[in-house]
Short mmCIF file of C-alpha atoms in Angstrom, two decimals:
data_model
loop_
_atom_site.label_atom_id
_atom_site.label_comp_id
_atom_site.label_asym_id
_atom_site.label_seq_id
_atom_site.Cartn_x
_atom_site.Cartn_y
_atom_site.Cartn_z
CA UNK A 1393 242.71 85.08 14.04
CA UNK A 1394 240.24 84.16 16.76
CA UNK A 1395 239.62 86.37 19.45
CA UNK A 1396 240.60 85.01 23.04
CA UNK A 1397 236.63 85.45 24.20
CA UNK A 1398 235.38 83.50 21.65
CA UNK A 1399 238.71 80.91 22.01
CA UNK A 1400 237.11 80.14 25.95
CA UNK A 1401 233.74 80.25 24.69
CA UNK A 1402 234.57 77.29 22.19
CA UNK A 1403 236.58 75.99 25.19
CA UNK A 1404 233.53 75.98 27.38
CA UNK A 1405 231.08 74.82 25.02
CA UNK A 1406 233.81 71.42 24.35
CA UNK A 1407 233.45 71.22 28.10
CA UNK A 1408 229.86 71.31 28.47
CA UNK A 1409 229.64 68.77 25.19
CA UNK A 1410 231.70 66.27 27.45
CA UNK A 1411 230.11 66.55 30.68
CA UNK A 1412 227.22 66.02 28.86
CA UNK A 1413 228.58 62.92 26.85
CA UNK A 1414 229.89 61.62 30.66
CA UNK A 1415 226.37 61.95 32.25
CA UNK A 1416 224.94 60.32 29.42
CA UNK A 1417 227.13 57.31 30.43
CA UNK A 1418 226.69 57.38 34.19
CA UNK A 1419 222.74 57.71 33.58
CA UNK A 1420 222.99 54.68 31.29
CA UNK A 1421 224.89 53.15 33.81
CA UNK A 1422 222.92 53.82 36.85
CA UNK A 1423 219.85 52.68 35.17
CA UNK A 1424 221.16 49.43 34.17
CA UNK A 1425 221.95 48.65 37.35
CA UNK A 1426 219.20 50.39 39.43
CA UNK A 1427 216.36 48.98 37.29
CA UNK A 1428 216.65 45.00 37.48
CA UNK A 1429 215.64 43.24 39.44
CA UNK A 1430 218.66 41.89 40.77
CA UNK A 1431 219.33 45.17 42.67
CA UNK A 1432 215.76 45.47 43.99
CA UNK A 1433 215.93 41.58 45.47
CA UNK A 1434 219.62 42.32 46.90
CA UNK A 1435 218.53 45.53 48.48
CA UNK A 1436 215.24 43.81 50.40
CA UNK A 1437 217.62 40.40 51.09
CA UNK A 1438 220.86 42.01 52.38
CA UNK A 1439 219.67 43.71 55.91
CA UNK A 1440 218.16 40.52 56.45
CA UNK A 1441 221.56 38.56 55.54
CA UNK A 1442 222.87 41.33 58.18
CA UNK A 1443 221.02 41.26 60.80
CA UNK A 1444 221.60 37.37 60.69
CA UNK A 1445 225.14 37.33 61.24
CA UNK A 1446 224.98 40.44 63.42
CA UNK A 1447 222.58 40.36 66.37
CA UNK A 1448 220.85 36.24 65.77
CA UNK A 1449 224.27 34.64 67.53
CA UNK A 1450 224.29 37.14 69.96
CA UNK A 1451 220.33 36.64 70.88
CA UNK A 1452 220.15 33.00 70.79
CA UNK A 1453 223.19 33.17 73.22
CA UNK A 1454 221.61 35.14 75.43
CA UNK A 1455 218.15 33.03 75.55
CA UNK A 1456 218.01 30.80 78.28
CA UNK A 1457 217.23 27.34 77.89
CA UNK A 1458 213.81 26.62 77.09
CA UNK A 1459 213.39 22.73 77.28
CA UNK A 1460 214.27 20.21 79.79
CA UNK A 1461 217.84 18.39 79.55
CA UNK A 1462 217.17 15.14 78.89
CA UNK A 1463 219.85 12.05 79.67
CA UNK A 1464 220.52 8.99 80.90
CA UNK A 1465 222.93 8.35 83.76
CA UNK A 1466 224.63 5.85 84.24
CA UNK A 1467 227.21 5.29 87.33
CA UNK A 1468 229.39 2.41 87.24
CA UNK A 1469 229.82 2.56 90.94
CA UNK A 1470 231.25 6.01 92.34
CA UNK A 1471 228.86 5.69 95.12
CA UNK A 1472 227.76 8.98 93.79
CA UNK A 1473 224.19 8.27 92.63
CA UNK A 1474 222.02 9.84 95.80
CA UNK A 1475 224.09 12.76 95.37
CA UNK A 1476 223.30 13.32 91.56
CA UNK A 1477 220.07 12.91 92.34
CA UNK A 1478 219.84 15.65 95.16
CA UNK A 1479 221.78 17.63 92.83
CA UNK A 1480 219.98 17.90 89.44
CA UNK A 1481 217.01 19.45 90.37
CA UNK A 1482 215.19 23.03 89.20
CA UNK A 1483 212.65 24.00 87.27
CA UNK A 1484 212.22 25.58 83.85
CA UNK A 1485 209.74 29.05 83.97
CA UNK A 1486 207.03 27.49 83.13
CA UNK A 1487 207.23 24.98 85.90
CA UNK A 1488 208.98 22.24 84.35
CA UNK A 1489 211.76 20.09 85.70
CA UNK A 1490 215.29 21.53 84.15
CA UNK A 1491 216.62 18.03 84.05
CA UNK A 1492 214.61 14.48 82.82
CA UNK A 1493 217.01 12.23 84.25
CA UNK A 1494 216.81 8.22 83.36
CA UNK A 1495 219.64 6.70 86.46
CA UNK A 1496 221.06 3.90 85.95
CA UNK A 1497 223.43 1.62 87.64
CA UNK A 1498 225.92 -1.11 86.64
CA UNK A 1499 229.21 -2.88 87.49
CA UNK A 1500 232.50 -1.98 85.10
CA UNK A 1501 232.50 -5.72 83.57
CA UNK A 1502 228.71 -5.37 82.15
CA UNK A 1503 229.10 -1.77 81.22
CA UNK A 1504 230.20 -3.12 77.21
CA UNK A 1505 226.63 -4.86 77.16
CA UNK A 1506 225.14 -1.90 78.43
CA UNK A 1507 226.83 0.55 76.36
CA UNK A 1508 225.68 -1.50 73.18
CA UNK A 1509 221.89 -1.28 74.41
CA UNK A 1510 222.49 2.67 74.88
CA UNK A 1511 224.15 3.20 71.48
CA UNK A 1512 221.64 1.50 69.87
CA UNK A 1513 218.84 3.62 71.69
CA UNK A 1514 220.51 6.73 70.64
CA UNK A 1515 220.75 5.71 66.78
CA UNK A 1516 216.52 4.70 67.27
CA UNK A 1517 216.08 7.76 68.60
CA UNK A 1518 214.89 6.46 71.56
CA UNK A 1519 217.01 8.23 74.01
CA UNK A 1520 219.14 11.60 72.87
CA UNK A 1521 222.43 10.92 74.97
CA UNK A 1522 224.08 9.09 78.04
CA UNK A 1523 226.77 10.20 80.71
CA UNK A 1524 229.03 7.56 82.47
CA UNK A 1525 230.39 7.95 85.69
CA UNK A 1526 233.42 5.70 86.49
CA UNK A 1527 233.81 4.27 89.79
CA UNK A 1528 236.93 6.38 90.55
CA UNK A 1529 235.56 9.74 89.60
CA UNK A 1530 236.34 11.54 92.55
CA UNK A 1531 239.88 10.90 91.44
CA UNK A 1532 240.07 11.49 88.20
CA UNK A 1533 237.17 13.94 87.64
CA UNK A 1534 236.28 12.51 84.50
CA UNK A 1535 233.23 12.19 83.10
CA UNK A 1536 231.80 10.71 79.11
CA UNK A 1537 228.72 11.64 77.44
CA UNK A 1538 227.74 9.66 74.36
CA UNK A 1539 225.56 11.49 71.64
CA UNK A 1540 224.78 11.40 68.09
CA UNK A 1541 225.60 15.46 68.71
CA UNK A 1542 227.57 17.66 71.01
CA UNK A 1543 224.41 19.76 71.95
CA UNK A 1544 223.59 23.19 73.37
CA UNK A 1545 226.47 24.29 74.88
CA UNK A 1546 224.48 26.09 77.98
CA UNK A 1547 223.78 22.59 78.30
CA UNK A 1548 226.82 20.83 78.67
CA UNK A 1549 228.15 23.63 80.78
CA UNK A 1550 225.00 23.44 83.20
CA UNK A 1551 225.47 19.81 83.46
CA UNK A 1552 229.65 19.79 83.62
CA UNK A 1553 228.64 22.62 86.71
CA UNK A 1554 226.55 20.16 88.32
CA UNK A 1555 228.74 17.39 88.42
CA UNK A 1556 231.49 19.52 89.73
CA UNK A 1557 229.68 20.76 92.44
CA UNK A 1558 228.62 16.72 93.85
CA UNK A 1559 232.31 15.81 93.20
CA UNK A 1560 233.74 18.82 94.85
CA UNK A 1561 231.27 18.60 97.93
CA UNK A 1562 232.59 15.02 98.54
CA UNK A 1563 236.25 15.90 98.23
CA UNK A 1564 235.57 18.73 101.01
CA UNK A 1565 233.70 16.42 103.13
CA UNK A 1566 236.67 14.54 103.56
CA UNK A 1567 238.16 17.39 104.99
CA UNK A 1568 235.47 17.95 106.82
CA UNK A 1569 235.06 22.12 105.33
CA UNK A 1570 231.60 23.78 104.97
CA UNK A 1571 230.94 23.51 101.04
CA UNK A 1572 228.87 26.37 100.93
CA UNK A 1573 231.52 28.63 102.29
CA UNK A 1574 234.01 27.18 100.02
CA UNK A 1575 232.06 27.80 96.83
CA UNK A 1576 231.37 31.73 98.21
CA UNK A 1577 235.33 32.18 98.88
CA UNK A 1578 236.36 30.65 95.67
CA UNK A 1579 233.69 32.11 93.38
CA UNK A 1580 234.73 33.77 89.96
CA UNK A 1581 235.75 37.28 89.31
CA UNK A 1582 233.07 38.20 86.87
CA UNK A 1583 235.28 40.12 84.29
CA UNK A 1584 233.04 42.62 82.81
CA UNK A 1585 234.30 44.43 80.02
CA UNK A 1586 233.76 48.64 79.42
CA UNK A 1587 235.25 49.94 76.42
CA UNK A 1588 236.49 53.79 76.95
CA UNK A 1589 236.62 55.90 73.87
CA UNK A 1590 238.74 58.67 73.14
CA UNK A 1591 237.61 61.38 75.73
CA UNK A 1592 236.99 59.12 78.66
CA UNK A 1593 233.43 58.14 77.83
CA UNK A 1594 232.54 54.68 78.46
CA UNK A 1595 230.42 52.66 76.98
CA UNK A 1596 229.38 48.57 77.34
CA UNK A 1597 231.09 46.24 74.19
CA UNK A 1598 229.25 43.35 73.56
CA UNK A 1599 232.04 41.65 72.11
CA UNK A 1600 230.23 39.18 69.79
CA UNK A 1601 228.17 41.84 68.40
CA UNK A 1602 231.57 43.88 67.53
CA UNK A 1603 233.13 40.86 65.53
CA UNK A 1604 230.33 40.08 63.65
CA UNK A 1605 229.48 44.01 62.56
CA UNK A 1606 233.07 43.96 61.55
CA UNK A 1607 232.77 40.79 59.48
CA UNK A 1608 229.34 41.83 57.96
CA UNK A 1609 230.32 45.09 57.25
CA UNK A 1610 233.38 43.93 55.37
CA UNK A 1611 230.99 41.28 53.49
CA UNK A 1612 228.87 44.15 52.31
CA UNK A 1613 231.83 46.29 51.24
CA UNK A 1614 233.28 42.73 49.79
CA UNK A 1615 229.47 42.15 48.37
CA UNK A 1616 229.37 45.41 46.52
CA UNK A 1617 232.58 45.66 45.12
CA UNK A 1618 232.99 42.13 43.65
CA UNK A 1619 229.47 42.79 42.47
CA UNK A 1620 229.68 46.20 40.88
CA UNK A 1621 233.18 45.37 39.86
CA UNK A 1622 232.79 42.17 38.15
CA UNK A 1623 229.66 43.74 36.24
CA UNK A 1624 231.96 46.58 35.15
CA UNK A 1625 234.57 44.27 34.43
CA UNK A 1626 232.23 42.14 32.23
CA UNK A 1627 230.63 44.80 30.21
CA UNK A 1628 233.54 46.50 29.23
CA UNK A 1629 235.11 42.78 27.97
CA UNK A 1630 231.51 42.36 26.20
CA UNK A 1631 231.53 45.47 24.58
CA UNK A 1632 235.16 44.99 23.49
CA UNK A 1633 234.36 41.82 22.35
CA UNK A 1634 231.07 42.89 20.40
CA UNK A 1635 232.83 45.85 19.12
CA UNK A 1636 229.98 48.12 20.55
CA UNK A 1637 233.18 50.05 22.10
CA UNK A 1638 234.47 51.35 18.96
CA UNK A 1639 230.98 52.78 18.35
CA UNK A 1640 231.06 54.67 21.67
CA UNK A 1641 234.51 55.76 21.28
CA UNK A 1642 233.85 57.31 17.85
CA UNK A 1643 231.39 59.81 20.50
CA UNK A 1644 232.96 60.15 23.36
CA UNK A 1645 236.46 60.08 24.94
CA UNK A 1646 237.73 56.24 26.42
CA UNK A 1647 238.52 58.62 29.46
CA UNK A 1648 234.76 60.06 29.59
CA UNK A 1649 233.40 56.40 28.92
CA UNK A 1650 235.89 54.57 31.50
CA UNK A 1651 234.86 57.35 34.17
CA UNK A 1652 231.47 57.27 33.58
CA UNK A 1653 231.17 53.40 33.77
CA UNK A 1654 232.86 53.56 37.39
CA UNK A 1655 230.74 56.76 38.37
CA UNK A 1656 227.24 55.38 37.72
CA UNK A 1657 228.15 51.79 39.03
CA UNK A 1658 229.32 53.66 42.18
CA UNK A 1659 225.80 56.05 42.60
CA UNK A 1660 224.25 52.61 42.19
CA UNK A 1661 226.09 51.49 45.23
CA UNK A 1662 225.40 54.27 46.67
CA UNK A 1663 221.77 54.63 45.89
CA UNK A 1664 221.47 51.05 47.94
CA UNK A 1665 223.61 52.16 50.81
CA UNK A 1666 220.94 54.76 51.66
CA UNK A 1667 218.02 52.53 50.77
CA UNK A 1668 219.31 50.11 53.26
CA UNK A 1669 219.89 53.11 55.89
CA UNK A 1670 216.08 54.52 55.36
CA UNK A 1671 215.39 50.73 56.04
CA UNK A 1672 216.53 50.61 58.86
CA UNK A 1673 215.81 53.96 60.50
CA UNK A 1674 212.23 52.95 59.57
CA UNK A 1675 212.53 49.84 61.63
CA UNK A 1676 214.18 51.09 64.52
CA UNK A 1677 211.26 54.00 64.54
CA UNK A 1678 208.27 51.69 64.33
CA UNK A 1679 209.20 49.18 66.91
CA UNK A 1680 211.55 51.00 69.15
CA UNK A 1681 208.63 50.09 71.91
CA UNK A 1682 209.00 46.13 70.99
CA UNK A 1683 211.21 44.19 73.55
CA UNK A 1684 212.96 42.24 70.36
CA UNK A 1685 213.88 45.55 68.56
CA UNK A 1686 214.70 47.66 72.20
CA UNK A 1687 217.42 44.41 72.40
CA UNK A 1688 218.32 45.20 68.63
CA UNK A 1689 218.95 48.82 69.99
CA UNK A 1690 221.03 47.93 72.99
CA UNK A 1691 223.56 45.64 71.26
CA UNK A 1692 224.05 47.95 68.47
CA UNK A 1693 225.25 50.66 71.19
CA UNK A 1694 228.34 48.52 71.70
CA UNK A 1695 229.26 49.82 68.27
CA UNK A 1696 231.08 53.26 68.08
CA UNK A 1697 230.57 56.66 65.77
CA UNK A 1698 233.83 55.75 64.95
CA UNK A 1699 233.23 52.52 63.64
CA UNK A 1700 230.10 53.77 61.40
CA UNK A 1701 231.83 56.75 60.13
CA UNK A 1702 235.31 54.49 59.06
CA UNK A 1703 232.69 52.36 57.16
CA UNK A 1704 230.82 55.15 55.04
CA UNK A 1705 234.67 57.12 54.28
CA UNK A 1706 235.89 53.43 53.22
CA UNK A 1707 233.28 51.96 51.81
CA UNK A 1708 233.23 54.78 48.62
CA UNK A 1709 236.99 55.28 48.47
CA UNK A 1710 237.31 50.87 48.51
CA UNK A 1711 234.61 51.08 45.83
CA UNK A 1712 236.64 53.44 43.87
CA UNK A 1713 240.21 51.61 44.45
CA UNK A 1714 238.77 48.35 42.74
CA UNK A 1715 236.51 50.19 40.39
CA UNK A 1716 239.77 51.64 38.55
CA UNK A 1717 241.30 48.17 38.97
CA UNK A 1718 237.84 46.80 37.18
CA UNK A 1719 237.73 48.61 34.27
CA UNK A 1720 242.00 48.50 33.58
CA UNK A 1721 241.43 44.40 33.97
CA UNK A 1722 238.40 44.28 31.27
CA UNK A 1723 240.34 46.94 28.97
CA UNK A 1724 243.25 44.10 28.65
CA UNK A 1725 241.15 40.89 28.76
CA UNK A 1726 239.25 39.37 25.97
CA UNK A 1727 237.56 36.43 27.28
CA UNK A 1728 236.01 34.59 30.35
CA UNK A 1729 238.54 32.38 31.09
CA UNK A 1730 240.34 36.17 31.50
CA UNK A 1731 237.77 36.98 33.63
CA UNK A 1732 238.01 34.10 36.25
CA UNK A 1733 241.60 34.30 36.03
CA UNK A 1734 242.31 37.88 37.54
CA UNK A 1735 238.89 37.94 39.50
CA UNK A 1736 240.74 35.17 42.15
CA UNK A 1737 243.55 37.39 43.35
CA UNK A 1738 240.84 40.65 43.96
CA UNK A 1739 238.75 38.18 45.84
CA UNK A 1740 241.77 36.66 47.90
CA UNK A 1741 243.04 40.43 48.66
CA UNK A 1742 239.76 41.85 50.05
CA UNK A 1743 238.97 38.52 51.65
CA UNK A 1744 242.31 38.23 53.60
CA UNK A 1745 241.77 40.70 56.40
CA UNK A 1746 238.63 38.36 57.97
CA UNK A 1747 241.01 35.36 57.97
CA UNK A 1748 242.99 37.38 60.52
CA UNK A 1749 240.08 39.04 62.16
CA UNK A 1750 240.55 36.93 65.41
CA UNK A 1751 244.30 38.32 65.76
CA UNK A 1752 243.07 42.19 64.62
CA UNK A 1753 240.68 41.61 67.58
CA UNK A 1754 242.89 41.31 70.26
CA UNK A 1755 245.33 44.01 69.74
CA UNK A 1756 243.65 46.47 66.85
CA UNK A 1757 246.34 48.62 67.34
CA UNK A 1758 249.08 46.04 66.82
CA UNK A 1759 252.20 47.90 64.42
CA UNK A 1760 251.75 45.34 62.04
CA UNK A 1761 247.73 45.99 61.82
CA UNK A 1762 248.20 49.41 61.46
CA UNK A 1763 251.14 48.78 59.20
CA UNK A 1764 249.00 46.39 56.38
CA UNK A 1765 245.94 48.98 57.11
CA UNK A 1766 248.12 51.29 55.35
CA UNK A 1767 248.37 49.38 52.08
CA UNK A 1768 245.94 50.38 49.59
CA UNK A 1769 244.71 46.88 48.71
CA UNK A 1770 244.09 46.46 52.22
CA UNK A 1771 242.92 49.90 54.14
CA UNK A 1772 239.30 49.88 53.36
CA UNK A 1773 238.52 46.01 54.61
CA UNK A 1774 241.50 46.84 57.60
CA UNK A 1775 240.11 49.80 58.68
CA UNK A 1776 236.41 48.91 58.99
CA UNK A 1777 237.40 45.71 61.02
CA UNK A 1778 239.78 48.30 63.48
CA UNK A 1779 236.82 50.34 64.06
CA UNK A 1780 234.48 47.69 64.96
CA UNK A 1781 236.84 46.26 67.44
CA UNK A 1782 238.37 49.43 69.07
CA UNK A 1783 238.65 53.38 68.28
CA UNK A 1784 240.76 54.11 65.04
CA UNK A 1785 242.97 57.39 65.63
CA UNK A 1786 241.63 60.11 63.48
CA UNK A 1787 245.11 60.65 62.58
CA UNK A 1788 245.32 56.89 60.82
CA UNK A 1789 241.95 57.48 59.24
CA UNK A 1790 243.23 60.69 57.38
CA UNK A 1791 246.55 58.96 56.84
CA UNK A 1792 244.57 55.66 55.56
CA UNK A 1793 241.93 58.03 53.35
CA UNK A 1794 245.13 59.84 51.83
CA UNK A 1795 246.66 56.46 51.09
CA UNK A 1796 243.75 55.55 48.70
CA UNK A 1797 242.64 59.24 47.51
CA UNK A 1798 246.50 59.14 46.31
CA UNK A 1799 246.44 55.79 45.23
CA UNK A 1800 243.12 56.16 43.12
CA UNK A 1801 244.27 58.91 41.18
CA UNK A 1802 247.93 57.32 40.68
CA UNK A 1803 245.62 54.03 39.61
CA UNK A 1804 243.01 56.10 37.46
CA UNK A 1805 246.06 57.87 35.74
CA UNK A 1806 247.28 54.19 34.92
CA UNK A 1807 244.21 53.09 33.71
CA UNK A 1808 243.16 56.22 31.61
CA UNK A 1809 246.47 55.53 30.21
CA UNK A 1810 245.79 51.86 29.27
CA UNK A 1811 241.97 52.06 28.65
CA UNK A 1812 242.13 54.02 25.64
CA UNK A 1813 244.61 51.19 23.98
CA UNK A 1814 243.40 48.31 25.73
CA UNK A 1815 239.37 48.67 24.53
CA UNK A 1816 241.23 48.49 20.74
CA UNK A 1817 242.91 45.30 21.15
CA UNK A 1818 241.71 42.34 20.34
CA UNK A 1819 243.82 38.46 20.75
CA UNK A 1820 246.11 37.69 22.84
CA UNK A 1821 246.00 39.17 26.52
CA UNK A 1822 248.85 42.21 26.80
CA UNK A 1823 252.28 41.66 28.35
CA UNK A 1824 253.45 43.28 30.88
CA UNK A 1825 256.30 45.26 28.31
CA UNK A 1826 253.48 45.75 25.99
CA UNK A 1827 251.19 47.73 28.60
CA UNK A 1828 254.36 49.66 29.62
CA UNK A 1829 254.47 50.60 26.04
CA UNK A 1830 251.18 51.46 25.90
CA UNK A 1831 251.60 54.20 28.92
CA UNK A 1832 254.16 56.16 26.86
CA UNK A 1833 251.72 56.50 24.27
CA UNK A 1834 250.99 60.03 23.48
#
């Protein structure tokens, strides 16, 4: 009879065997990924792709305009031409006029000639747009601009301003009312908005800049896990289908091989994430002093601890959710047209939350946010896109991170279940009876 020292050191020698067989796997795993080139190109490209849809709109926003508005004008008799005149003036920084104005005037009956001439201008490229007055603007307040394209909307609004101001003066002078003390007493509240955190602190929210990290950093979590996923997805099919699997099972536990597929894909993601975080700390060090990068600096403050914190928790748990959904999918499918097939409704589920993104932004904390943020399939896309537009309770974050810690191992208890048949069975995809069956297997 063996003793019960040497029955734990046979049990501990087993162990060490497997964990040894399992890091064999994630190494294999990691390197495949790690050592293309693929993952080297995606690693330089996606800050770039980043700080695109993060901080460009905001910038270019922010820029004044830089050239001269150029139009033609053309009043059909409002009696208002003197006063557009007086009225679009300025100059540009470097001493140019704001506005190249071409004025032209015309009675209502020859304006169809007229208008043909212009049109014709504008598709030579001779002229880039036109603005009729009518001859009863001062009652209607409408104006038309004809252009091949709408145009810089700082633009449009500086030249809608303008031609408010000449029409409003005129109204007033009827009523014989100082304009200048009628434009200071019915000036705009300038609605600033200061987001407060959770202890009072407050702290300026550039609200363009919050959107868009919440919609890149969603991308990147959507990026990585279609990407890591579908590759998992695609070599387990491909070893199924090449019946390299039985070859590895014949070593190793499916369990061992299944775990240390999702483990090495997910130190891979991993292994980027802090890449692209040394990337930018380097950045942020070396031109701190730069004007473009000190504006880099100020619109990232907008975005909270909270909001960087959410991402990192959700980001790995996410990756592990669909992982385990990955490798149970290629365990049951046997060809492309598999593949494609259950690929669409992952895609659809993690895509879902930015369709909604404009309502999540107005009321984060809406019950039926927090409500879907609590659904597996949905917390880690949900709760990244809550942070980014407002401070996420710590309490729902622990609620949210228990929601997928319990989910992933109900899901990796599932697939362990179904991997180990699954990678044996070739023709037909399973049914949903047949997979039942295969989770009572012993």
């Amino acid at each position: 009879m063996i003793s019960l020292s040497r029955w734990f050191a046979i049990r501990r020698m087993k162990r060490r065997s497997a964990m040894g067989k399992l890091g064999i796997v994630i190494r294999h795993e990691y390197g495949e990924v790690v050592k293309k080139k693929s993952f080297l190109i995606g690693t330089l490209l996606t800050p770039l792709f980043m700080f695109a849809i993060i901080f460009l709109p905001s910038l270019l926003i922010d820029r004044e305009t830089k050239d001269p508005i150029e139009f033609t004008l053309v009043d059909l008799g409002s009696g208002l031409m003197d006063e557009f005149k007086s009225a679009f003036v300025g100059q540009l920084p470097d001493g140019r006029s704001i506005f190249v104005i071409e004025y032209m005037q015309t009675r209502p009956e020859e304006f169809d000639a007229l208008k043909e001439e212009l049109n014709n201008k504008i598709e030579a490229g001779e002229i880039e747009a036109y603005v009729v007055v009518p001859e009863d603007v001062l009652k209607t307040k409408q104006v038309e601009r004809y252009a091949r394209k709408y145009g810089k909307f700082a633009d449009m609004a500086m030249i809608e301003q303008v031609m408010s101001q000449v029409v409003v003066r005129e109204k007033l002078a009827d009523y014989d009312v100082p304009v200048e003390q009628v434009h200071e007493l019915t000036r705009d509240v300038n609605l600033e908005f200061k987001q407060v955190g959770p202890e009072g602190q407050e702290s300026r929210a550039e609200f363009l800049t919050q959107y868009l990290s919440g919609i890149a950093f969603v991308m990147i979590l959507f990026g990585s896990i279609m990407g890591y996923g579908q590759h998992l997805l695609r070599a387990v099919r491909e070893e199924k289908s090449n019946r390299i699997i039985e070859v590895l099972i014949s070593s190793l536990k499916p369990y061992d091989l299944m775990m240390g597929k999702i483990l090495g894909l997910g130190a891979a993601s991993v292994t980027q994430m802090i890449l692209w975080g040394l990337m930018g700390a380097a950045v942020f060090f070396l031109g701190s002093n730069t004007g473009f990068i000190s504006d880099l600096i100020d619109n990232a403050k907008s975005l909270s601890v909270n909001f960087f914190v959410s991402f990192a928790i959700f980001f790995v748990l996410g990756y592990f959710f669909y992982a385990t959904i990955f490798a149970l999918l290629g365990s049951i499918i046997n060809s492309e047209r598999d593949a494609q097939q259950v690929i669409g409704p992952i895609t659809i589920t993690l895509i879902l939350p930015i369709m909604v993104a404009m309502a999540i932004v107005q009321n984060p904390d809406a019950p039926w946010v927090v409500a879907i943020s609590m659904v597996p399939f949905f917390t880690p896309t949900m709760m990244i896109l809550r942070a980014s537009f407002g401070f996420v309770p710590p309490a729902q974050i622990i609620i949210g991170m228990a929601v997928l810690v319990v989910s992933i191992a109900v899901l990796g208890w599932l697939t362990a279940k179904i991997f180990r048949i699954g990678i044996l069975m070739y023709g037909k995809r399973p049914s949903v009876s047949e997979l039942i069956k295969w989770l009572r297997y012993k």
